[in-house]
Short mmCIF file of C-alpha atoms and ligand atoms in Angstrom, two decimals:
data_model
loop_
_atom_site.label_atom_id
_atom_site.label_comp_id
_atom_site.label_asym_id
_atom_site.label_seq_id
_atom_site.Cartn_x
_atom_site.Cartn_y
_atom_site.Cartn_z
CA MET A 71 -21.92 2.87 -15.00
CA MET A 72 -19.25 3.70 -17.59
CA ASN A 73 -19.06 1.09 -20.41
CA ASN A 74 -20.68 -1.43 -18.15
CA VAL A 75 -18.20 -0.88 -15.54
CA PRO A 76 -19.85 0.13 -12.05
CA ALA A 77 -19.07 3.53 -10.59
CA HIS A 78 -16.32 3.52 -8.08
CA ASP A 79 -16.81 4.70 -4.30
CA PRO A 80 -16.81 8.81 -4.73
CA ALA A 81 -13.88 9.16 -2.13
CA GLY A 82 -11.64 7.90 -4.89
CA TRP A 83 -10.16 9.48 -8.21
CA ARG A 84 -10.32 7.65 -11.70
CA ASN A 85 -10.35 9.30 -14.79
CA VAL A 86 -10.38 6.84 -17.88
CA PRO A 87 -10.20 8.79 -21.32
CA ALA A 88 -12.92 8.10 -23.77
CA THR A 89 -10.55 7.28 -26.63
CA SER A 90 -7.03 6.35 -26.87
CA LYS A 91 -4.21 5.02 -29.47
CA PRO A 92 -2.20 1.84 -28.99
CA ILE A 93 1.43 2.11 -28.25
CA ASP A 94 3.94 0.51 -30.65
CA PRO A 95 5.51 -2.30 -28.78
CA ALA A 96 8.59 -2.16 -30.67
CA LYS A 97 8.91 1.34 -29.99
CA ALA A 98 8.50 0.91 -26.14
CA LYS A 99 11.08 -2.04 -26.10
CA LYS A 100 13.63 0.30 -27.94
CA LEU A 101 13.09 2.97 -25.43
CA LEU A 102 13.31 0.70 -22.84
CA ALA A 103 16.56 -0.78 -23.83
CA ALA A 104 18.19 2.67 -24.15
CA GLU A 105 16.70 3.55 -20.50
CA TRP A 106 18.44 0.42 -19.05
CA LYS A 107 21.91 1.45 -20.81
CA LYS A 108 21.52 4.91 -19.39
CA PHE A 109 20.68 3.29 -15.73
CA SER A 110 23.99 1.35 -15.83
CA ALA A 111 25.97 4.37 -16.94
CA THR A 112 24.86 6.60 -14.11
CA THR A 113 24.66 4.27 -11.24
CA ALA A 114 28.17 2.92 -10.95
CA LYS A 115 28.54 3.05 -7.14
CA SER A 116 24.78 1.46 -6.73
CA ALA A 117 26.10 -1.45 -8.67
CA LYS A 118 29.24 -1.79 -6.81
CA HIS A 119 27.41 -1.41 -3.47
CA ASN A 120 25.08 -4.11 -4.46
CA LYS A 121 27.96 -6.54 -5.16
CA VAL A 122 29.26 -6.01 -1.89
CA ALA A 123 25.96 -6.09 -0.27
CA SER A 124 24.88 -9.24 -1.94
CA LYS A 125 27.80 -11.16 -0.03
CA VAL A 126 26.11 -10.71 3.27
CA LEU A 127 22.47 -9.89 2.66
CA PRO A 128 20.34 -12.13 0.23
CA LEU A 129 20.10 -10.17 -3.03
CA GLY A 130 22.00 -7.54 -1.48
CA VAL A 131 18.78 -5.98 0.36
CA THR A 132 17.01 -6.02 3.75
CA SER A 133 13.92 -6.79 2.33
CA SER A 134 13.18 -8.63 -1.12
CA PHE A 135 10.70 -5.77 -2.07
CA GLN A 136 13.80 -3.55 -2.44
CA HIS A 137 15.60 -5.54 -5.01
CA TRP A 138 15.22 -5.29 -8.82
CA ASP A 139 17.55 -6.54 -11.70
CA PRO A 140 20.10 -5.82 -12.35
CA TYR A 141 20.35 -3.93 -9.01
CA PRO A 142 18.64 -1.55 -7.28
CA ILE A 143 19.67 2.24 -6.32
CA SER A 144 21.24 2.45 -2.70
CA ILE A 145 20.45 5.45 -0.92
CA ALA A 146 22.92 7.24 1.23
CA SER A 147 20.85 9.96 2.98
CA ALA A 148 17.13 11.40 2.78
CA GLU A 149 15.59 14.60 3.98
CA GLY A 150 11.92 16.01 3.16
CA ALA A 151 10.87 14.77 -0.31
CA TYR A 152 14.39 13.84 -1.45
CA PHE A 153 16.92 11.10 -1.34
CA THR A 154 20.88 11.40 -2.22
CA ASP A 155 21.84 8.17 -3.64
CA VAL A 156 25.41 6.58 -3.39
CA ASP A 157 26.57 8.16 -6.86
CA GLY A 158 25.61 11.66 -5.24
CA ARG A 159 22.49 12.21 -7.25
CA LYS A 160 19.64 13.97 -5.75
CA LEU A 161 16.30 12.16 -6.61
CA LEU A 162 12.63 12.96 -5.72
CA ASP A 163 11.18 10.30 -3.58
CA MET A 164 7.68 9.54 -4.70
CA SER A 165 7.67 6.19 -3.06
CA MET A 166 8.28 7.61 0.63
CA GLY A 167 8.94 4.19 2.09
CA PHE A 168 5.59 2.87 0.65
CA GLY A 169 3.77 5.55 2.42
CA ALA A 170 5.65 5.18 5.86
CA MET A 171 6.99 8.53 5.18
CA LEU A 172 3.83 10.35 4.90
CA VAL A 173 5.36 13.34 7.01
CA GLY A 174 8.59 13.56 4.99
CA HIS A 175 12.15 12.25 5.76
CA LEU A 176 13.68 13.69 8.73
CA ASN A 177 10.50 15.55 9.63
CA PRO A 178 11.49 18.35 12.03
CA LEU A 179 8.95 17.34 14.79
CA VAL A 180 9.56 13.62 14.78
CA VAL A 181 13.27 14.30 14.79
CA LYS A 182 12.77 16.63 17.95
CA ASN A 183 10.57 14.08 19.77
CA VAL A 184 12.69 11.12 19.04
CA LYS A 185 16.04 13.07 20.23
CA GLU A 186 13.87 14.14 23.51
CA ALA A 187 13.07 10.45 24.04
CA LEU A 188 16.51 9.63 23.46
CA ASP A 189 17.86 12.32 25.74
CA LYS A 190 15.41 12.16 28.55
CA THR A 191 12.93 9.36 28.44
CA GLY A 192 14.88 6.04 27.46
CA THR A 193 14.77 3.59 24.56
CA LEU A 194 12.59 0.71 26.27
CA PHE A 195 11.19 -0.07 29.32
CA VAL A 196 8.90 -3.24 28.81
CA THR A 197 6.59 -1.83 31.47
CA PRO A 198 3.35 0.27 31.06
CA SER A 199 4.41 3.95 30.39
CA PRO A 200 2.06 7.23 30.08
CA THR A 201 3.59 8.03 26.83
CA ALA A 202 2.15 4.74 25.15
CA THR A 203 -1.09 5.15 26.84
CA GLU A 204 -1.28 8.79 25.41
CA VAL A 205 -0.55 7.68 21.98
CA ALA A 206 -3.06 4.82 22.08
CA GLU A 207 -5.78 7.46 23.40
CA ARG A 208 -5.17 9.76 20.57
CA PHE A 209 -5.21 6.98 17.92
CA LYS A 210 -8.22 5.47 19.40
CA LYS A 211 -9.81 8.64 19.11
CA ARG A 212 -8.67 9.53 15.54
CA PHE A 213 -9.76 6.26 14.07
CA GLY A 214 -12.92 5.71 16.21
CA ILE A 215 -12.15 2.30 17.73
CA ASP A 216 -12.46 1.13 21.38
CA MET A 217 -9.12 -0.42 21.98
CA LEU A 218 -5.85 -1.01 20.30
CA ARG A 219 -2.56 -2.82 20.90
CA PHE A 220 0.96 -1.74 19.32
CA THR A 221 3.14 -4.00 17.26
CA ASN A 222 6.43 -3.33 15.22
CA SER A 223 5.26 -4.34 11.75
CA GLY A 224 2.17 -4.63 9.41
CA THR A 225 2.84 -8.20 9.37
CA GLU A 226 2.41 -8.52 13.19
CA SER A 227 -0.76 -6.50 12.89
CA THR A 228 -2.46 -8.64 10.19
CA MET A 229 -1.49 -11.89 12.11
CA TYR A 230 -2.81 -10.70 15.60
CA ALA A 231 -5.98 -9.29 13.82
CA ILE A 232 -6.82 -12.70 12.34
CA ARG A 233 -5.98 -14.37 15.63
CA VAL A 234 -8.35 -12.16 17.52
CA ALA A 235 -11.18 -12.75 14.81
CA ARG A 236 -10.48 -16.60 15.24
CA ALA A 237 -10.45 -16.37 19.09
CA VAL A 238 -13.83 -14.39 19.04
CA THR A 239 -16.11 -16.14 16.52
CA LYS A 240 -14.54 -19.52 17.35
CA LYS A 241 -13.80 -20.33 13.71
CA LYS A 242 -10.45 -20.65 11.59
CA ALA A 243 -10.81 -20.29 8.05
CA ILE A 244 -10.28 -16.85 6.35
CA ILE A 245 -11.21 -15.10 3.23
CA LYS A 246 -8.71 -12.91 1.39
CA ILE A 247 -8.52 -11.07 -1.96
CA GLU A 248 -7.02 -12.58 -5.03
CA GLY A 249 -3.76 -10.85 -5.59
CA GLY A 250 -3.80 -8.97 -2.49
CA TYR A 251 -0.62 -8.73 0.13
CA HIS A 252 -0.94 -8.34 3.72
CA GLY A 253 2.45 -9.21 5.28
CA GLY A 254 4.49 -12.40 6.12
CA TYR A 255 1.74 -14.60 8.04
CA ASP A 256 1.19 -17.97 6.45
CA PRO A 257 -2.66 -17.70 5.43
CA LEU A 258 -1.90 -14.30 3.93
CA GLN A 259 0.62 -16.04 1.44
CA VAL A 260 -2.24 -17.37 -0.44
CA SER A 261 -2.61 -15.87 -4.12
CA VAL A 262 -0.28 -12.98 -3.50
CA LYS A 263 0.14 -11.79 -7.01
CA PRO A 264 -0.17 -15.44 -8.22
CA ALA A 265 0.72 -16.46 -11.89
CA LEU A 266 -2.55 -16.58 -13.80
CA ALA A 267 -1.60 -20.03 -15.04
CA ASP A 268 -2.00 -21.37 -11.42
CA ILE A 269 -5.29 -19.84 -10.39
CA GLY A 270 -8.09 -21.28 -12.48
CA PRO A 271 -11.13 -19.38 -14.04
CA ALA A 272 -12.06 -15.96 -12.90
CA GLU A 273 -15.52 -16.95 -11.78
CA ALA A 274 -14.12 -19.58 -9.36
CA PRO A 275 -10.58 -18.64 -8.28
CA ILE A 276 -8.28 -21.35 -6.84
CA ALA A 277 -6.28 -20.54 -3.94
CA ASP A 278 -2.55 -20.73 -4.58
CA ALA A 279 -0.04 -21.32 -1.67
CA PRO A 280 3.46 -21.30 -2.01
CA PHE A 281 5.25 -24.48 -0.74
CA ASP A 282 6.91 -22.81 2.26
CA ALA A 283 3.47 -21.67 3.95
CA VAL A 284 1.20 -23.44 5.97
CA PRO A 285 -1.77 -21.42 5.47
CA GLY A 286 -4.77 -23.60 6.61
CA ASP A 287 -8.19 -22.79 5.14
CA VAL A 288 -8.10 -19.80 2.98
CA TYR A 289 -10.82 -18.77 0.72
CA VAL A 290 -9.65 -16.31 -2.33
CA VAL A 291 -12.31 -14.04 -3.76
CA PRO A 292 -11.97 -11.45 -6.49
CA TYR A 293 -12.07 -7.83 -5.29
CA ASN A 294 -15.26 -5.89 -6.15
CA ASP A 295 -17.46 -9.27 -6.54
CA LEU A 296 -20.15 -9.43 -3.80
CA PRO A 297 -22.15 -12.23 -5.36
CA TYR A 298 -19.09 -14.36 -5.15
CA LEU A 299 -18.30 -13.13 -1.64
CA GLU A 300 -21.70 -14.29 -0.63
CA LYS A 301 -21.44 -17.57 -2.44
CA ILE A 302 -18.21 -18.30 -0.40
CA MET A 303 -19.86 -17.18 2.95
CA LYS A 304 -23.06 -19.09 2.24
CA GLU A 305 -21.02 -22.36 1.37
CA HIS A 306 -18.38 -22.13 4.35
CA GLY A 307 -19.52 -19.51 6.47
CA ASP A 308 -19.62 -21.92 9.38
CA ASP A 309 -15.87 -22.05 9.30
CA ILE A 310 -14.78 -18.57 8.40
CA ALA A 311 -13.57 -16.17 11.13
CA CYS A 312 -12.84 -13.06 9.10
CA PHE A 313 -12.54 -11.45 5.79
CA MET A 314 -9.29 -9.55 5.51
CA VAL A 315 -9.28 -6.76 2.86
CA GLU A 316 -7.50 -3.64 2.13
CA PRO A 317 -10.44 -1.14 1.81
CA VAL A 318 -8.70 0.46 -1.13
CA VAL A 319 -6.28 -2.07 -2.66
CA GLU A 320 -2.78 -0.28 -2.85
CA ASN A 321 -0.74 -3.25 -3.65
CA LEU A 322 -2.05 -3.86 -7.04
CA SER A 323 -1.27 -0.20 -7.98
CA ILE A 324 -4.50 1.44 -6.65
CA ILE A 325 -7.69 -0.31 -6.99
CA LEU A 326 -10.68 1.39 -5.83
CA PRO A 327 -13.97 -0.15 -4.24
CA ASP A 328 -16.92 -0.08 -6.24
CA LYS A 329 -19.52 2.25 -4.90
CA GLY A 330 -21.28 0.18 -2.39
CA TYR A 331 -18.65 -2.99 -2.34
CA LEU A 332 -17.41 -2.29 1.12
CA ALA A 333 -20.95 -1.49 2.49
CA GLY A 334 -22.06 -4.89 1.10
CA ALA A 335 -19.27 -6.62 2.46
CA ARG A 336 -19.97 -5.36 5.94
CA LYS A 337 -23.54 -6.44 5.44
CA LEU A 338 -22.52 -10.01 4.55
CA CYS A 339 -19.94 -10.41 7.26
CA ASP A 340 -22.70 -9.48 9.74
CA LYS A 341 -25.25 -11.94 8.19
CA TYR A 342 -22.72 -14.69 8.44
CA LYS A 343 -21.06 -13.71 11.80
CA ILE A 344 -17.77 -13.26 10.17
CA ALA A 345 -15.36 -10.39 11.35
CA LEU A 346 -14.63 -7.66 8.72
CA ILE A 347 -10.93 -6.64 8.89
CA PHE A 348 -9.82 -3.64 7.10
CA ASP A 349 -5.87 -3.69 6.49
CA GLU A 350 -5.19 -0.02 6.48
CA VAL A 351 -1.35 -0.62 6.74
CA LYS A 352 -0.93 1.12 3.33
CA THR A 353 -4.04 3.39 3.34
CA GLY A 354 -4.02 4.54 6.98
CA LEU A 355 -3.40 8.33 7.13
CA THR A 356 -2.66 8.59 3.34
CA ALA A 357 -6.02 8.04 2.91
CA GLY A 358 -7.37 10.73 5.35
CA VAL A 359 -7.26 11.94 8.92
CA ALA A 360 -9.17 8.75 10.05
CA GLY A 361 -8.00 6.39 7.16
CA ALA A 362 -9.96 4.90 4.43
CA SER A 363 -12.68 3.42 6.71
CA LYS A 364 -13.95 6.87 7.71
CA ARG A 365 -13.51 8.11 3.98
CA VAL A 366 -15.83 5.32 2.64
CA GLY A 367 -18.15 5.32 5.73
CA VAL A 368 -17.86 1.79 6.56
CA THR A 369 -16.82 0.53 9.96
CA PRO A 370 -14.72 -3.02 10.14
CA ASP A 371 -14.63 -5.03 13.29
CA LEU A 372 -10.88 -4.68 13.37
CA ILE A 373 -8.23 -2.59 11.63
CA THR A 374 -4.49 -2.91 11.25
CA LEU A 375 -2.35 0.08 10.76
CA ALA A 376 1.54 0.58 10.11
CA LYS A 377 3.50 2.52 7.81
CA SER A 378 2.00 6.32 7.95
CA ILE A 379 1.27 6.29 11.59
CA GLY A 380 5.01 5.98 12.37
CA GLY A 381 7.16 8.62 10.98
CA GLY A 382 9.48 6.19 9.63
CA LEU A 383 9.98 4.09 12.99
CA PRO A 384 9.13 0.58 12.98
CA VAL A 385 5.55 0.85 14.56
CA ALA A 386 2.21 -0.65 13.62
CA ALA A 387 -1.06 -1.31 15.58
CA PHE A 388 -4.14 -3.54 15.53
CA GLY A 389 -7.30 -2.58 17.09
CA GLY A 390 -11.21 -2.25 16.61
CA LYS A 391 -14.47 -2.99 18.49
CA LYS A 392 -14.51 -3.98 22.27
CA LYS A 393 -16.15 -7.21 21.46
CA TYR A 394 -13.04 -8.28 19.54
CA MET A 395 -10.37 -6.65 21.82
CA ASP A 396 -11.79 -8.22 24.84
CA ALA A 397 -10.07 -11.37 23.62
CA VAL A 398 -6.82 -9.65 24.17
CA VAL A 399 -8.03 -8.62 27.78
CA ASP A 400 -9.24 -12.11 28.95
CA GLY A 401 -6.32 -13.98 27.08
CA ARG A 402 -8.34 -15.76 24.47
CA MET A 403 -5.83 -14.39 22.17
CA ALA A 404 -2.51 -13.77 23.81
CA HIS A 405 -0.52 -10.86 22.58
CA PHE A 406 3.17 -10.28 23.41
CA GLY A 407 6.14 -8.22 22.04
CA THR A 408 9.30 -7.09 23.58
CA TYR A 409 9.36 -3.83 21.66
CA ASN A 410 5.81 -2.97 21.52
CA GLY A 411 5.18 0.64 22.44
CA ASN A 412 8.85 1.52 23.00
CA PRO A 413 9.53 5.07 23.75
CA LEU A 414 11.07 6.06 20.47
CA ALA A 415 8.21 4.72 18.21
CA MET A 416 5.67 6.44 20.50
CA ALA A 417 7.43 9.65 20.29
CA ALA A 418 7.53 9.71 16.45
CA MET A 419 3.69 8.64 16.50
CA MET A 420 3.07 11.78 18.92
CA ALA A 421 4.65 13.80 16.11
CA VAL A 422 2.74 12.28 13.25
CA ASP A 423 -0.83 12.60 15.41
CA ASP A 424 0.29 16.19 15.63
CA LEU A 425 1.28 16.67 12.16
CA CYS A 426 -1.40 15.00 10.13
CA THR A 427 -4.05 17.68 10.87
CA PRO A 428 -7.13 17.69 8.42
CA GLN A 429 -5.72 20.85 7.06
CA ALA A 430 -2.19 19.44 6.67
CA LEU A 431 -3.66 16.21 4.77
CA ALA A 432 -5.97 18.29 2.93
CA SER A 433 -3.27 20.29 1.55
CA ALA A 434 -1.19 17.22 0.40
CA GLU A 435 -4.45 15.87 -1.40
CA THR A 436 -5.11 19.08 -3.26
CA ILE A 437 -1.45 18.83 -4.62
CA ASN A 438 -2.06 15.23 -5.46
CA MET A 439 -5.27 16.26 -7.19
CA ALA A 440 -3.86 19.04 -9.21
CA ALA A 441 -0.95 16.48 -10.38
CA LEU A 442 -3.51 14.00 -11.27
CA ALA A 443 -5.38 16.45 -13.49
CA LYS A 444 -2.24 17.42 -15.11
CA MET A 445 -1.35 13.76 -15.87
CA ASP A 446 -5.05 13.40 -17.59
CA ALA A 447 -4.20 16.32 -19.82
CA ILE A 448 -1.25 14.68 -21.10
CA ILE A 449 -2.96 11.25 -21.42
CA ALA A 450 -5.59 13.00 -23.42
CA LYS A 451 -2.97 14.95 -25.41
CA TYR A 452 -0.92 12.00 -26.46
CA GLU A 453 -3.85 9.68 -26.64
CA LEU A 454 -2.25 7.20 -24.45
CA PRO A 455 -3.87 3.83 -23.48
CA ALA A 456 -3.72 4.87 -19.66
CA HIS A 457 -5.60 6.31 -17.08
CA THR A 458 -5.29 7.91 -13.71
CA ILE A 459 -6.25 6.71 -10.47
CA GLY A 460 -5.97 8.14 -6.95
CA PHE A 461 -7.09 7.89 -3.28
CA GLY A 462 -6.25 10.49 -0.75
CA VAL A 463 -2.37 11.74 -1.19
CA LYS A 464 -1.68 8.59 -3.46
CA GLY A 465 -1.91 8.50 -7.13
CA ALA A 466 -0.91 6.13 -9.89
CA ILE A 467 -0.85 5.99 -13.94
CA ILE A 468 -2.52 2.61 -14.96
CA TRP A 469 -1.30 1.43 -18.29
CA SER A 470 -4.80 0.22 -19.30
CA PRO A 471 -7.42 2.12 -21.41
CA THR A 472 -10.08 0.43 -19.30
CA PRO A 473 -10.73 0.63 -15.46
CA VAL A 474 -8.99 -2.05 -13.25
CA ARG A 475 -11.41 -3.46 -10.38
CA ASN A 476 -9.56 -6.62 -9.52
CA TYR A 477 -6.50 -8.61 -9.87
CA ARG A 478 -7.38 -10.01 -13.51
CA ASP A 479 -7.82 -6.62 -14.72
CA PHE A 480 -4.47 -5.54 -13.02
CA LYS A 481 -2.73 -8.31 -14.70
CA ASN A 482 -4.27 -7.27 -18.03
CA THR A 483 -2.44 -4.04 -17.69
CA ASP A 484 0.48 -3.20 -20.05
CA PHE A 485 3.60 -4.10 -17.81
CA LEU A 486 5.99 -3.17 -20.61
CA MET A 487 4.86 0.40 -20.53
CA ALA A 488 4.79 0.21 -16.36
CA GLU A 489 8.44 -0.66 -16.57
CA LEU A 490 9.45 1.82 -19.21
CA SER A 491 7.61 4.49 -17.21
CA TRP A 492 9.17 3.55 -13.83
CA LEU A 493 12.68 3.63 -15.20
CA TRP A 494 12.15 6.78 -17.23
CA GLY A 495 11.42 8.58 -13.96
CA ILE A 496 14.36 6.96 -12.11
CA ASN A 497 16.72 8.19 -14.93
CA ARG A 498 15.23 11.58 -14.75
CA GLY A 499 15.57 11.87 -10.89
CA VAL A 500 12.02 10.62 -9.85
CA ILE A 501 11.78 7.42 -7.97
CA THR A 502 8.36 5.70 -7.61
CA PRO A 503 8.24 2.43 -5.86
CA PRO A 504 9.78 -0.82 -7.76
CA GLY A 505 7.20 -3.46 -8.24
CA LEU A 506 5.75 -1.86 -11.38
CA ASP A 507 2.64 -0.31 -9.98
CA GLU A 508 3.61 3.27 -10.11
CA GLN A 509 2.17 4.28 -7.09
CA TRP A 510 3.23 7.68 -5.83
CA LEU A 511 2.72 9.51 -2.35
CA VAL A 512 2.40 13.25 -2.01
CA SER A 513 3.97 13.51 1.64
CA LEU A 514 3.51 16.61 3.74
CA ALA A 515 7.23 17.65 2.56
CA HIS A 516 6.26 17.61 -1.23
CA THR A 517 5.31 20.85 -3.10
CA SER A 518 3.28 21.57 -6.29
CA ALA A 519 6.96 22.30 -7.96
CA ASP A 520 8.13 18.52 -6.87
CA MET A 521 4.88 17.13 -8.44
CA ASP A 522 5.57 19.22 -11.57
CA LYS A 523 9.01 17.12 -11.90
CA LEU A 524 6.81 13.83 -11.90
CA VAL A 525 4.33 15.53 -14.49
CA THR A 526 7.19 16.95 -16.69
CA GLU A 527 8.94 13.71 -17.17
CA PHE A 528 5.63 11.78 -17.78
CA GLU A 529 5.04 14.32 -20.63
CA ASP A 530 8.52 13.82 -21.84
CA LEU A 531 7.82 10.05 -22.09
CA ALA A 532 4.50 10.85 -23.79
CA GLN A 533 6.68 12.77 -26.61
CA ALA A 534 9.17 10.27 -27.12
CA LEU A 535 6.53 7.44 -27.35
CA ARG A 536 4.59 9.56 -30.02
CA SER A 537 7.51 11.08 -31.94
C1 PLP B 153 -1.66 -3.90 3.03
C2 PLP B 153 -0.33 -4.53 3.70
N1 PLP B 153 -0.43 -5.16 4.85
C3 PLP B 153 0.58 -5.54 5.56
C4 PLP B 153 1.85 -5.34 5.31
C5 PLP B 153 2.98 -5.69 5.99
O1 PLP B 153 3.56 -4.83 6.48
P1 PLP B 153 5.24 -4.92 7.09
O2 PLP B 153 6.02 -4.73 6.13
O3 PLP B 153 5.19 -3.65 7.97
O4 PLP B 153 5.29 -5.97 7.72
C6 PLP B 153 1.93 -4.48 4.09
C7 PLP B 153 3.14 -4.17 3.42
O5 PLP B 153 3.51 -3.54 2.52
C8 PLP B 153 0.87 -4.09 3.36
O6 PLP B 153 1.01 -3.43 2.20
#
């Protein structure tokens, strides 16, 4: 316990300074206004591109996550840890496709395997193929699961995992975490970063569904709250098929599980005959060689994988225990998909499996931990009301002097500072993901010198804030 805050799972990194001094909001606003001016002055071609793109693509982007006001930066090419934008600037990519580019842009082995598939194998068979079987065997072994099926996106994987859980438990309702994001399936649209005004008190969150979704029965629980999870299971367990959770929440910056939270959730799911689904779309190989489940020592019934497993190709998977995957075998849950297991995606996954050795991931994690420690020193030196958080090869600065354990804590962080810090980085050649949660990824292509760029621009910001 630190200031009455429970300890986090020991696999994660969190360093909250004992003291800090507030930031003058007027100063932060002034700096932010200057940074937006600088942004406009240096990104003329991105502005122009967005105007053209907006005529054909809503918001000028291919996924609404990519958009920000007044316009996002358009990228012409990427290699290793770097982007080149349409204005010709070289930018350090710290977002790396939200984790999908874990092995680096245009990783030579991914390129080699995919080229070979293009030259010799084919692009699609829609029949069984030894390559898909070999990749399935490798990932089954890696993640310690009995069976898996490939899909083309995290959205498909989370949808099918829920449907498997329903088919096996013969129950339909689901439980999800307040604020959590799991892709586009209707029940998972409930309470995704909802407005606080719409969701009632923290002790009894109200499920908030957008008008366009038909979610069915969805119970929303705060992360890291076992008593409330048990209350919901006790009251509605006879109707609940599954509890879907990111083992480490990586869509609200990074929120670590309290020590014992996931093991407790496992026990409750067993008690109330509810499937435990770990959505490892974001954690996956970024959390370690066998994902976050292995790292925290808790085995879910089903897992969903995407992003980091595919070297940038559109590939994902769901899988887990035989008892559950048997529902696909006997047709209780029908799983189809024209592009599932296509040879190009399989070639990339084979490369990712070869590349993501324990040594390679450990070395990226060491670089991450060293960067987090340097960020800690800056936070301490300038007495910033912020702290560091990390898991595996991901890290973040949280603009809060106290730990964040759930969505309501996350909403309490300083979004003005998050915006300033994000834009400050962009204007100095370092891109972290849009969405103001400042999560970075150390890919296999990042070096300590690359991470020092992130650290240096962060110190420049600290200096500007305190000058
Ligand atoms: C935890 C989680 N689950 C599912 C998804 C959906 O994945 P996709 O964008 O591949 O559909 C995402 C996407 O960011 C995610 O972060």
